[in-house]
mmCIF file with all atom_site columns, C-alpha atoms in Angstrom:
data_model
loop_
_atom_site.group_PDB
_atom_site.id
_atom_site.type_symbol
_atom_site.label_atom_id
_atom_site.label_alt_id
_atom_site.label_comp_id
_atom_site.label_asym_id
_atom_site.label_entity_id
_atom_site.label_seq_id
_atom_site.pdbx_PDB_ins_code
_atom_site.Cartn_x
_atom_site.Cartn_y
_atom_site.Cartn_z
_atom_site.occupancy
_atom_site.B_iso_or_equiv
_atom_site.pdbx_formal_charge
_atom_site.auth_seq_id
_atom_site.auth_comp_id
_atom_site.auth_asym_id
_atom_site.auth_atom_id
_atom_site.pdbx_PDB_model_num
ATOM 1   C CA . GLU H 1 1   ? -10.636 -0.863  17.589  1.00 94.00 ? 1   GLU H CA 1
ATOM 2   C CA . VAL H 1 2   ? -9.063  -0.265  14.048  1.00 95.00 ? 2   VAL H CA 1
ATOM 3   C CA . GLN H 1 3   ? -6.302  -2.816  13.099  1.00 97.00 ? 3   GLN H CA 1
ATOM 4   C CA . LEU H 1 4   ? -4.341  -2.912  9.885   1.00 98.00 ? 4   LEU H CA 1
ATOM 5   C CA . VAL H 1 5   ? -1.823  -5.759  9.476   1.00 98.00 ? 5   VAL H CA 1
ATOM 6   C CA . GLU H 1 6   ? 0.349   -5.617  6.328   1.00 98.00 ? 6   GLU H CA 1
ATOM 7   C CA . SER H 1 7   ? 2.112   -8.582  4.740   1.00 98.00 ? 7   SER H CA 1
ATOM 8   C CA . GLY H 1 8   ? 3.687   -9.776  1.600   1.00 98.00 ? 8   GLY H CA 1
ATOM 9   C CA . GLY H 1 9   ? 6.822   -7.816  1.806   1.00 97.00 ? 9   GLY H CA 1
ATOM 10  C CA . GLY H 1 10  ? 10.249  -9.424  0.916   1.00 97.00 ? 10  GLY H CA 1
ATOM 11  C CA . LEU H 1 11  ? 13.508  -9.417  -1.108  1.00 97.00 ? 11  LEU H CA 1
ATOM 12  C CA . VAL H 1 12  ? 13.002  -9.182  -5.056  1.00 97.00 ? 12  VAL H CA 1
ATOM 13  C CA . GLN H 1 13  ? 15.327  -8.427  -7.965  1.00 97.00 ? 13  GLN H CA 1
ATOM 14  C CA . PRO H 1 14  ? 15.018  -5.371  -9.927  1.00 97.00 ? 14  PRO H CA 1
ATOM 15  C CA . GLY H 1 15  ? 12.272  -5.728  -12.405 1.00 98.00 ? 15  GLY H CA 1
ATOM 16  C CA . GLY H 1 16  ? 10.343  -8.188  -10.385 1.00 98.00 ? 16  GLY H CA 1
ATOM 17  C CA . SER H 1 17  ? 6.810   -8.024  -8.675  1.00 98.00 ? 17  SER H CA 1
ATOM 18  C CA . LEU H 1 18  ? 5.285   -8.156  -5.396  1.00 98.00 ? 18  LEU H CA 1
ATOM 19  C CA . ARG H 1 19  ? 1.804   -8.153  -4.124  1.00 98.00 ? 19  ARG H CA 1
ATOM 20  C CA . LEU H 1 20  ? 1.230   -6.486  -0.605  1.00 98.00 ? 20  LEU H CA 1
ATOM 21  C CA . SER H 1 21  ? -1.801  -7.422  1.587   1.00 98.00 ? 21  SER H CA 1
ATOM 22  C CA . CYS H 1 22  ? -3.553  -5.518  4.475   1.00 98.00 ? 22  CYS H CA 1
ATOM 23  C CA . ALA H 1 23  ? -5.856  -7.269  6.510   1.00 98.00 ? 23  ALA H CA 1
ATOM 24  C CA . ALA H 1 24  ? -8.502  -4.613  8.050   1.00 97.00 ? 24  ALA H CA 1
ATOM 25  C CA . SER H 1 25  ? -10.779 -4.774  10.905  1.00 94.00 ? 25  SER H CA 1
ATOM 26  C CA . GLY H 1 26  ? -12.683 -2.525  13.302  1.00 92.00 ? 26  GLY H CA 1
ATOM 27  C CA . PHE H 1 27  ? -14.170 -0.067  10.821  1.00 93.00 ? 27  PHE H CA 1
ATOM 28  C CA . LEU H 1 28  ? -16.670 -0.072  7.857   1.00 94.00 ? 28  LEU H CA 1
ATOM 29  C CA . PHE H 1 29  ? -14.305 -1.221  5.197   1.00 94.00 ? 29  PHE H CA 1
ATOM 30  C CA . ASP H 1 30  ? -16.691 -0.561  2.246   1.00 93.00 ? 30  ASP H CA 1
ATOM 31  C CA . TYR H 1 31  ? -16.908 3.123   3.126   1.00 96.00 ? 31  TYR H CA 1
ATOM 32  C CA . ALA H 1 32  ? -13.272 3.910   4.021   1.00 96.00 ? 32  ALA H CA 1
ATOM 33  C CA . ALA H 1 33  ? -10.831 5.512   1.839   1.00 97.00 ? 33  ALA H CA 1
ATOM 34  C CA . MET H 1 34  ? -7.485  3.795   2.221   1.00 98.00 ? 34  MET H CA 1
ATOM 35  C CA . SER H 1 35  ? -3.859  4.441   1.234   1.00 98.00 ? 35  SER H CA 1
ATOM 36  C CA . TRP H 1 36  ? -0.560  2.891   1.039   1.00 98.00 ? 36  TRP H CA 1
ATOM 37  C CA . LEU H 1 37  ? 2.462   4.888   2.009   1.00 98.00 ? 37  LEU H CA 1
ATOM 38  C CA . ARG H 1 38  ? 6.058   4.070   2.108   1.00 98.00 ? 38  ARG H CA 1
ATOM 39  C CA . ARG H 1 39  ? 9.363   5.215   3.991   1.00 98.00 ? 39  ARG H CA 1
ATOM 40  C CA . ALA H 1 40  ? 12.572  4.568   2.167   1.00 97.00 ? 40  ALA H CA 1
ATOM 41  C CA . PRO H 1 41  ? 15.742  4.537   4.033   1.00 95.00 ? 41  PRO H CA 1
ATOM 42  C CA . GLY H 1 42  ? 16.589  7.956   5.367   1.00 95.00 ? 42  GLY H CA 1
ATOM 43  C CA . LYS H 1 43  ? 13.657  9.627   3.955   1.00 97.00 ? 43  LYS H CA 1
ATOM 44  C CA . GLY H 1 44  ? 10.309  10.573  5.012   1.00 97.00 ? 44  GLY H CA 1
ATOM 45  C CA . LEU H 1 45  ? 6.834   9.075   4.880   1.00 97.00 ? 45  LEU H CA 1
ATOM 46  C CA . GLU H 1 46  ? 5.696   9.172   1.187   1.00 98.00 ? 46  GLU H CA 1
ATOM 47  C CA . TRP H 1 47  ? 2.149   8.590   -0.073  1.00 98.00 ? 47  TRP H CA 1
ATOM 48  C CA . VAL H 1 48  ? 1.933   5.981   -2.780  1.00 98.00 ? 48  VAL H CA 1
ATOM 49  C CA . SER H 1 49  ? -1.770  5.400   -3.796  1.00 98.00 ? 49  SER H CA 1
ATOM 50  C CA . ASN H 1 50  ? -5.232  5.539   -2.616  1.00 98.00 ? 50  ASN H CA 1
ATOM 51  C CA . ILE H 1 51  ? -8.549  3.949   -3.131  1.00 98.00 ? 51  ILE H CA 1
ATOM 52  C CA . ASN H 1 52  ? -12.214 5.084   -2.206  1.00 97.00 ? 52  ASN H CA 1
ATOM 53  C CA . GLY H 1 53  ? -14.558 3.129   -0.035  1.00 95.00 ? 53  GLY H CA 1
ATOM 54  C CA . PRO H 1 54  ? -16.337 1.248   -2.969  1.00 94.00 ? 54  PRO H CA 1
ATOM 55  C CA . GLY H 1 55  ? -13.102 0.511   -4.771  1.00 94.00 ? 55  GLY H CA 1
ATOM 56  C CA . SER H 1 56  ? -14.327 2.446   -7.898  1.00 96.00 ? 56  SER H CA 1
ATOM 57  C CA . MET H 1 57  ? -11.597 5.162   -7.742  1.00 97.00 ? 57  MET H CA 1
ATOM 58  C CA . THR H 1 58  ? -7.951  5.256   -7.333  1.00 98.00 ? 58  THR H CA 1
ATOM 59  C CA . SER H 1 59  ? -4.898  7.519   -7.587  1.00 98.00 ? 59  SER H CA 1
ATOM 60  C CA . TYR H 1 60  ? -1.150  7.134   -7.730  1.00 98.00 ? 60  TYR H CA 1
ATOM 61  C CA . ALA H 1 61  ? 2.031   9.109   -6.934  1.00 98.00 ? 61  ALA H CA 1
ATOM 62  C CA . ASP H 1 62  ? 3.854   9.709   -10.155 1.00 98.00 ? 62  ASP H CA 1
ATOM 63  C CA . ALA H 1 63  ? 6.754   7.728   -8.894  1.00 97.00 ? 63  ALA H CA 1
ATOM 64  C CA . VAL H 1 64  ? 4.630   4.513   -9.270  1.00 98.00 ? 64  VAL H CA 1
ATOM 65  C CA . GLN H 1 65  ? 2.009   5.373   -11.937 1.00 98.00 ? 65  GLN H CA 1
ATOM 66  C CA . GLY H 1 66  ? 1.727   2.792   -14.358 1.00 98.00 ? 66  GLY H CA 1
ATOM 67  C CA . ARG H 1 67  ? 3.713   0.300   -12.127 1.00 98.00 ? 67  ARG H CA 1
ATOM 68  C CA . PHE H 1 68  ? 1.452   -0.238  -9.062  1.00 98.00 ? 68  PHE H CA 1
ATOM 69  C CA . THR H 1 69  ? -2.199  -1.128  -8.806  1.00 98.00 ? 69  THR H CA 1
ATOM 70  C CA . ILE H 1 70  ? -4.207  -0.615  -5.621  1.00 98.00 ? 70  ILE H CA 1
ATOM 71  C CA . SER H 1 71  ? -7.357  -2.677  -4.965  1.00 98.00 ? 71  SER H CA 1
ATOM 72  C CA . LYS H 1 72  ? -9.658  -3.945  -2.359  1.00 97.00 ? 72  LYS H CA 1
ATOM 73  C CA . ASP H 1 73  ? -11.675 -7.051  -1.597  1.00 96.00 ? 73  ASP H CA 1
ATOM 74  C CA . SER H 1 74  ? -14.627 -6.476  0.659   1.00 95.00 ? 74  SER H CA 1
ATOM 75  C CA . ALA H 1 75  ? -15.457 -10.245 1.177   1.00 96.00 ? 75  ALA H CA 1
ATOM 76  C CA . SER H 1 76  ? -11.929 -10.697 2.900   1.00 96.00 ? 76  SER H CA 1
ATOM 77  C CA . ARG H 1 77  ? -11.618 -7.028  3.980   1.00 97.00 ? 77  ARG H CA 1
ATOM 78  C CA . THR H 1 78  ? -8.173  -6.971  2.508   1.00 98.00 ? 78  THR H CA 1
ATOM 79  C CA . LEU H 1 79  ? -6.464  -3.941  0.681   1.00 98.00 ? 79  LEU H CA 1
ATOM 80  C CA . TYR H 1 80  ? -3.894  -4.950  -1.850  1.00 98.00 ? 80  TYR H CA 1
ATOM 81  C CA . LEU H 1 81  ? -0.948  -3.261  -3.674  1.00 98.00 ? 81  LEU H CA 1
ATOM 82  C CA . GLN H 1 82  ? 0.306   -5.167  -6.840  1.00 98.00 ? 82  GLN H CA 1
ATOM 83  C CA . MET H 1 83  ? 3.847   -3.803  -7.448  1.00 98.00 ? 83  MET H CA 1
ATOM 84  C CA . ASN H 1 84  ? 5.382   -4.486  -10.764 1.00 98.00 ? 84  ASN H CA 1
ATOM 85  C CA . SER H 1 85  ? 8.643   -3.428  -12.652 1.00 98.00 ? 85  SER H CA 1
ATOM 86  C CA . LEU H 1 86  ? 10.146  -2.727  -9.378  1.00 98.00 ? 86  LEU H CA 1
ATOM 87  C CA . THR H 1 87  ? 13.360  -0.754  -9.026  1.00 97.00 ? 87  THR H CA 1
ATOM 88  C CA . ASN H 1 88  ? 15.999  -0.231  -6.232  1.00 97.00 ? 88  ASN H CA 1
ATOM 89  C CA . GLU H 1 89  ? 14.201  3.087   -5.498  1.00 97.00 ? 89  GLU H CA 1
ATOM 90  C CA . ASP H 1 90  ? 11.062  1.193   -4.289  1.00 98.00 ? 90  ASP H CA 1
ATOM 91  C CA . THR H 1 91  ? 13.091  -0.303  -1.309  1.00 98.00 ? 91  THR H CA 1
ATOM 92  C CA . ALA H 1 92  ? 11.178  0.864   1.652   1.00 98.00 ? 92  ALA H CA 1
ATOM 93  C CA . VAL H 1 93  ? 8.696   -0.254  4.439   1.00 98.00 ? 93  VAL H CA 1
ATOM 94  C CA . TYR H 1 94  ? 5.210   -0.125  3.054   1.00 98.00 ? 94  TYR H CA 1
ATOM 95  C CA . TYR H 1 95  ? 2.289   0.773   5.358   1.00 98.00 ? 95  TYR H CA 1
ATOM 96  C CA . CYS H 1 96  ? -1.404  0.601   4.646   1.00 98.00 ? 96  CYS H CA 1
ATOM 97  C CA . ALA H 1 97  ? -3.599  3.546   6.362   1.00 98.00 ? 97  ALA H CA 1
ATOM 98  C CA . LEU H 1 98  ? -6.926  4.926   6.592   1.00 97.00 ? 98  LEU H CA 1
ATOM 99  C CA . GLY H 1 99  ? -7.657  8.027   4.674   1.00 95.00 ? 99  GLY H CA 1
ATOM 100 C CA . GLU H 1 100 ? -7.250  9.588   1.199   1.00 95.00 ? 100 GLU H CA 1
ATOM 101 C CA . ARG H 1 101 ? -3.720  10.570  2.151   1.00 95.00 ? 101 ARG H CA 1
ATOM 102 C CA . GLY H 1 102 ? -3.040  7.839   4.799   1.00 92.00 ? 102 GLY H CA 1
ATOM 103 C CA . GLU H 1 103 ? -3.758  10.473  7.627   1.00 94.00 ? 103 GLU H CA 1
ATOM 104 C CA . GLY H 1 104 ? -5.579  7.930   9.682   1.00 92.00 ? 104 GLY H CA 1
ATOM 105 C CA . VAL H 1 105 ? -4.725  4.873   11.503  1.00 96.00 ? 105 VAL H CA 1
ATOM 106 C CA . ARG H 1 106 ? -1.571  3.007   10.152  1.00 97.00 ? 106 ARG H CA 1
ATOM 107 C CA . GLY H 1 107 ? -0.317  -0.607  10.100  1.00 98.00 ? 107 GLY H CA 1
ATOM 108 C CA . ARG H 1 108 ? 3.068   -1.476  11.450  1.00 98.00 ? 108 ARG H CA 1
ATOM 109 C CA . GLY H 1 109 ? 4.460   -1.935  7.849   1.00 98.00 ? 109 GLY H CA 1
ATOM 110 C CA . THR H 1 110 ? 6.009   -4.716  5.969   1.00 98.00 ? 110 THR H CA 1
ATOM 111 C CA . GLN H 1 111 ? 9.654   -4.439  4.383   1.00 98.00 ? 111 GLN H CA 1
ATOM 112 C CA . VAL H 1 112 ? 10.193  -4.425  0.700   1.00 98.00 ? 112 VAL H CA 1
ATOM 113 C CA . THR H 1 113 ? 13.791  -4.625  -0.522  1.00 98.00 ? 113 THR H CA 1
ATOM 114 C CA . ILE H 1 114 ? 14.682  -4.506  -4.287  1.00 98.00 ? 114 ILE H CA 1
ATOM 115 C CA . SER H 1 115 ? 18.176  -5.757  -4.794  1.00 95.00 ? 115 SER H CA 1
ATOM 116 C CA . SER H 1 116 ? 20.215  -8.039  -7.097  1.00 93.00 ? 116 SER H CA 1
#
């Protein structure tokens, strides 16, 4: 059974940083493309970033390009999202998911709130 469990969310001031983690199990981690998605209050699900199976290729939504970095660690089977220069507009529930656009199994999410 595929399981994805996000952690690392919290309350951060504008300009701050957070690192999200996603513990993965139940599939071939080194072969699976994975994504981060987010849902801001009152808005739809938004794709944020993806990474290929080996971790050698990444892509980002324009809104986070240059501020967020996606990575994965095979030894611990963990997907990461390093988020820097956070703004109020980054407030959302963040999800990790399988697939290049997060079209597969998704975790339950972790709340990120940016507020002064």
